[in-house]
Amino acid sequence: MDGFCQWDGDTLVLNILGRPRANRTRVGKVVGTQLEVHVAENPVRGRATAHLVRYLTGSFDVSEGAITVVFGVYNVNKQVRIKAPKQLPAVIAKRLDAASE
């Protein structure tokens, strides 16, 4: 995968660098080939990843079932697949627009 995100049909594939124990959950900057996401949850038994998935449902306007964690449930390095997102955060929309030109 070239960059932190790409389309696979109607599914968006994202490489995420999770930052648990944040003050608030938010999308950060691009770090190499990963999108940094700060998560306001402790990394205990996958709770931070579960919180991240719930956050992404609102950011992409999809149900929880539309998000699959491919790898990294118990790790800061993750890959997620988001089926048919209805909206995109600005950093992702900008990257995908630049890639399509």
PDB file of C-alpha atoms in Angstrom:
ATOM      1  CA  MET A   1       0.000   0.000   0.000  1.00  0.00           C
ATOM      2  CA  ASP A   2       1.422   3.348  -1.063  1.00  0.00           C
ATOM      3  CA  GLY A   3       0.664   5.893   1.676  1.00  0.00           C
ATOM      4  CA  PHE A   4      -1.679   5.531   4.621  1.00  0.00           C
ATOM      5  CA  CYS A   5      -4.929   4.987   2.715  1.00  0.00           C
ATOM      6  CA  GLN A   6      -6.255   3.537  -0.495  1.00  0.00           C
ATOM      7  CA  TRP A   7      -9.467   2.288  -2.049  1.00  0.00           C
ATOM      8  CA  ASP A   8     -10.161  -1.396  -2.588  1.00  0.00           C
ATOM      9  CA  GLY A   9     -13.378  -1.192  -4.574  1.00  0.00           C
ATOM     10  CA  ASP A  10     -15.837   0.633  -2.296  1.00  0.00           C
ATOM     11  CA  THR A  11     -13.776  -0.184   0.815  1.00  0.00           C
ATOM     12  CA  LEU A  12     -11.309   2.301   2.264  1.00  0.00           C
ATOM     13  CA  VAL A  13      -8.154   0.677   3.690  1.00  0.00           C
ATOM     14  CA  LEU A  14      -6.347   2.710   6.366  1.00  0.00           C
ATOM     15  CA  ASN A  15      -3.037   2.177   8.127  1.00  0.00           C
ATOM     16  CA  ILE A  16      -3.360   3.704  11.589  1.00  0.00           C
ATOM     17  CA  LEU A  17      -0.852   4.573  14.284  1.00  0.00           C
ATOM     18  CA  GLY A  18      -2.895   4.514  17.487  1.00  0.00           C
ATOM     19  CA  ARG A  19      -1.971   6.875  20.312  1.00  0.00           C
ATOM     20  CA  PRO A  20      -3.814   5.646  23.424  1.00  0.00           C
ATOM     21  CA  ARG A  21      -4.258   7.602  26.680  1.00  0.00           C
ATOM     22  CA  ALA A  22      -4.962  10.868  24.841  1.00  0.00           C
ATOM     23  CA  ASN A  23      -6.976  13.720  26.354  1.00  0.00           C
ATOM     24  CA  ARG A  24      -9.534  13.379  23.565  1.00  0.00           C
ATOM     25  CA  THR A  25     -10.049  11.135  20.576  1.00  0.00           C
ATOM     26  CA  ARG A  26      -9.110  12.821  17.300  1.00  0.00           C
ATOM     27  CA  VAL A  27      -7.407  12.317  13.973  1.00  0.00           C
ATOM     28  CA  GLY A  28      -3.837  13.568  14.007  1.00  0.00           C
ATOM     29  CA  LYS A  29      -1.243  13.951  11.285  1.00  0.00           C
ATOM     30  CA  VAL A  30       0.236  11.565   8.774  1.00  0.00           C
ATOM     31  CA  VAL A  31       3.340   9.814  10.127  1.00  0.00           C
ATOM     32  CA  GLY A  32       5.152   8.008   7.311  1.00  0.00           C
ATOM     33  CA  THR A  33       2.660   5.499   5.912  1.00  0.00           C
ATOM     34  CA  GLN A  34       0.235   5.723   8.843  1.00  0.00           C
ATOM     35  CA  LEU A  35      -2.493   8.091   9.970  1.00  0.00           C
ATOM     36  CA  GLU A  36      -2.030   9.032  13.605  1.00  0.00           C
ATOM     37  CA  VAL A  37      -5.216   8.747  15.669  1.00  0.00           C
ATOM     38  CA  HIS A  38      -5.223   9.845  19.302  1.00  0.00           C
ATOM     39  CA  VAL A  39      -7.543   7.703  21.423  1.00  0.00           C
ATOM     40  CA  ALA A  40      -8.936   8.695  24.831  1.00  0.00           C
ATOM     41  CA  GLU A  41      -8.822   5.167  26.238  1.00  0.00           C
ATOM     42  CA  ASN A  42      -6.272   2.937  27.938  1.00  0.00           C
ATOM     43  CA  PRO A  43      -4.692   0.123  25.883  1.00  0.00           C
ATOM     44  CA  VAL A  44      -6.073  -2.716  27.990  1.00  0.00           C
ATOM     45  CA  ARG A  45      -7.364  -5.911  26.307  1.00  0.00           C
ATOM     46  CA  GLY A  46      -8.260  -4.128  23.080  1.00  0.00           C
ATOM     47  CA  ARG A  47     -10.345  -1.374  24.704  1.00  0.00           C
ATOM     48  CA  ALA A  48      -8.449   1.398  22.899  1.00  0.00           C
ATOM     49  CA  THR A  49      -9.063  -0.300  19.548  1.00  0.00           C
ATOM     50  CA  ALA A  50     -12.765  -0.768  20.333  1.00  0.00           C
ATOM     51  CA  HIS A  51     -12.963   2.931  21.237  1.00  0.00           C
ATOM     52  CA  LEU A  52     -11.167   3.800  17.990  1.00  0.00           C
ATOM     53  CA  VAL A  53     -13.679   1.781  15.945  1.00  0.00           C
ATOM     54  CA  ARG A  54     -16.610   3.550  17.650  1.00  0.00           C
ATOM     55  CA  TYR A  55     -14.963   6.905  16.893  1.00  0.00           C
ATOM     56  CA  LEU A  56     -14.420   5.976  13.246  1.00  0.00           C
ATOM     57  CA  THR A  57     -18.121   5.129  12.818  1.00  0.00           C
ATOM     58  CA  GLY A  58     -18.948   8.798  13.376  1.00  0.00           C
ATOM     59  CA  SER A  59     -16.025  10.114  11.340  1.00  0.00           C
ATOM     60  CA  PHE A  60     -16.973   8.030   8.306  1.00  0.00           C
ATOM     61  CA  ASP A  61     -20.759   7.881   8.897  1.00  0.00           C
ATOM     62  CA  VAL A  62     -20.914   4.070   8.872  1.00  0.00           C
ATOM     63  CA  SER A  63     -22.125   1.373  11.259  1.00  0.00           C
ATOM     64  CA  GLU A  64     -19.696  -0.545  13.477  1.00  0.00           C
ATOM     65  CA  GLY A  65     -20.236  -3.590  11.283  1.00  0.00           C
ATOM     66  CA  ALA A  66     -18.791  -1.700   8.294  1.00  0.00           C
ATOM     67  CA  ILE A  67     -15.380  -1.465  10.003  1.00  0.00           C
ATOM     68  CA  THR A  68     -13.019  -4.428  10.142  1.00  0.00           C
ATOM     69  CA  VAL A  69      -9.738  -4.373  12.053  1.00  0.00           C
ATOM     70  CA  VAL A  70      -7.456  -6.408   9.778  1.00  0.00           C
ATOM     71  CA  PHE A  71      -4.577  -6.436  12.252  1.00  0.00           C
ATOM     72  CA  GLY A  72      -3.410  -4.578  15.356  1.00  0.00           C
ATOM     73  CA  VAL A  73      -6.250  -5.072  17.845  1.00  0.00           C
ATOM     74  CA  TYR A  74      -3.645  -5.253  20.633  1.00  0.00           C
ATOM     75  CA  ASN A  75      -1.006  -3.077  18.963  1.00  0.00           C
ATOM     76  CA  VAL A  76      -0.592   0.614  18.095  1.00  0.00           C
ATOM     77  CA  ASN A  77       0.039  -0.322  14.440  1.00  0.00           C
ATOM     78  CA  LYS A  78      -3.306  -1.170  12.863  1.00  0.00           C
ATOM     79  CA  GLN A  79      -4.982  -1.639   9.545  1.00  0.00           C
ATOM     80  CA  VAL A  80      -8.716  -1.116   9.217  1.00  0.00           C
ATOM     81  CA  ARG A  81     -11.108  -1.575   6.314  1.00  0.00           C
ATOM     82  CA  ILE A  82     -14.149   0.693   6.123  1.00  0.00           C
ATOM     83  CA  LYS A  83     -16.912  -0.501   3.798  1.00  0.00           C
ATOM     84  CA  ALA A  84     -18.613   2.270   1.780  1.00  0.00           C
ATOM     85  CA  PRO A  85     -17.834   5.326   3.943  1.00  0.00           C
ATOM     86  CA  LYS A  86     -20.403   8.097   3.484  1.00  0.00           C
ATOM     87  CA  GLN A  87     -17.984  10.865   4.478  1.00  0.00           C
ATOM     88  CA  LEU A  88     -14.211  11.293   4.798  1.00  0.00           C
ATOM     89  CA  PRO A  89     -12.157  13.328   7.287  1.00  0.00           C
ATOM     90  CA  ALA A  90     -10.327  16.211   5.570  1.00  0.00           C
ATOM     91  CA  VAL A  91      -6.823  14.674   5.789  1.00  0.00           C
ATOM     92  CA  ILE A  92      -8.045  11.510   4.043  1.00  0.00           C
ATOM     93  CA  ALA A  93     -10.096  13.310   1.384  1.00  0.00           C
ATOM     94  CA  LYS A  94      -7.074  15.508   0.593  1.00  0.00           C
ATOM     95  CA  ARG A  95      -4.778  12.465   0.245  1.00  0.00           C
ATOM     96  CA  LEU A  96      -7.201  10.551  -1.964  1.00  0.00           C
ATOM     97  CA  ASP A  97      -7.816  13.602  -4.169  1.00  0.00           C
ATOM     98  CA  ALA A  98      -4.049  14.083  -4.630  1.00  0.00           C
ATOM     99  CA  ALA A  99      -3.603  10.382  -5.460  1.00  0.00           C
ATOM    100  CA  SER A 100      -6.307  10.460  -8.131  1.00  0.00           C
ATOM    101  CA  GLU A 101      -4.713  13.368 -10.022  1.00  0.00           C
TER     102      GLU A 101
END
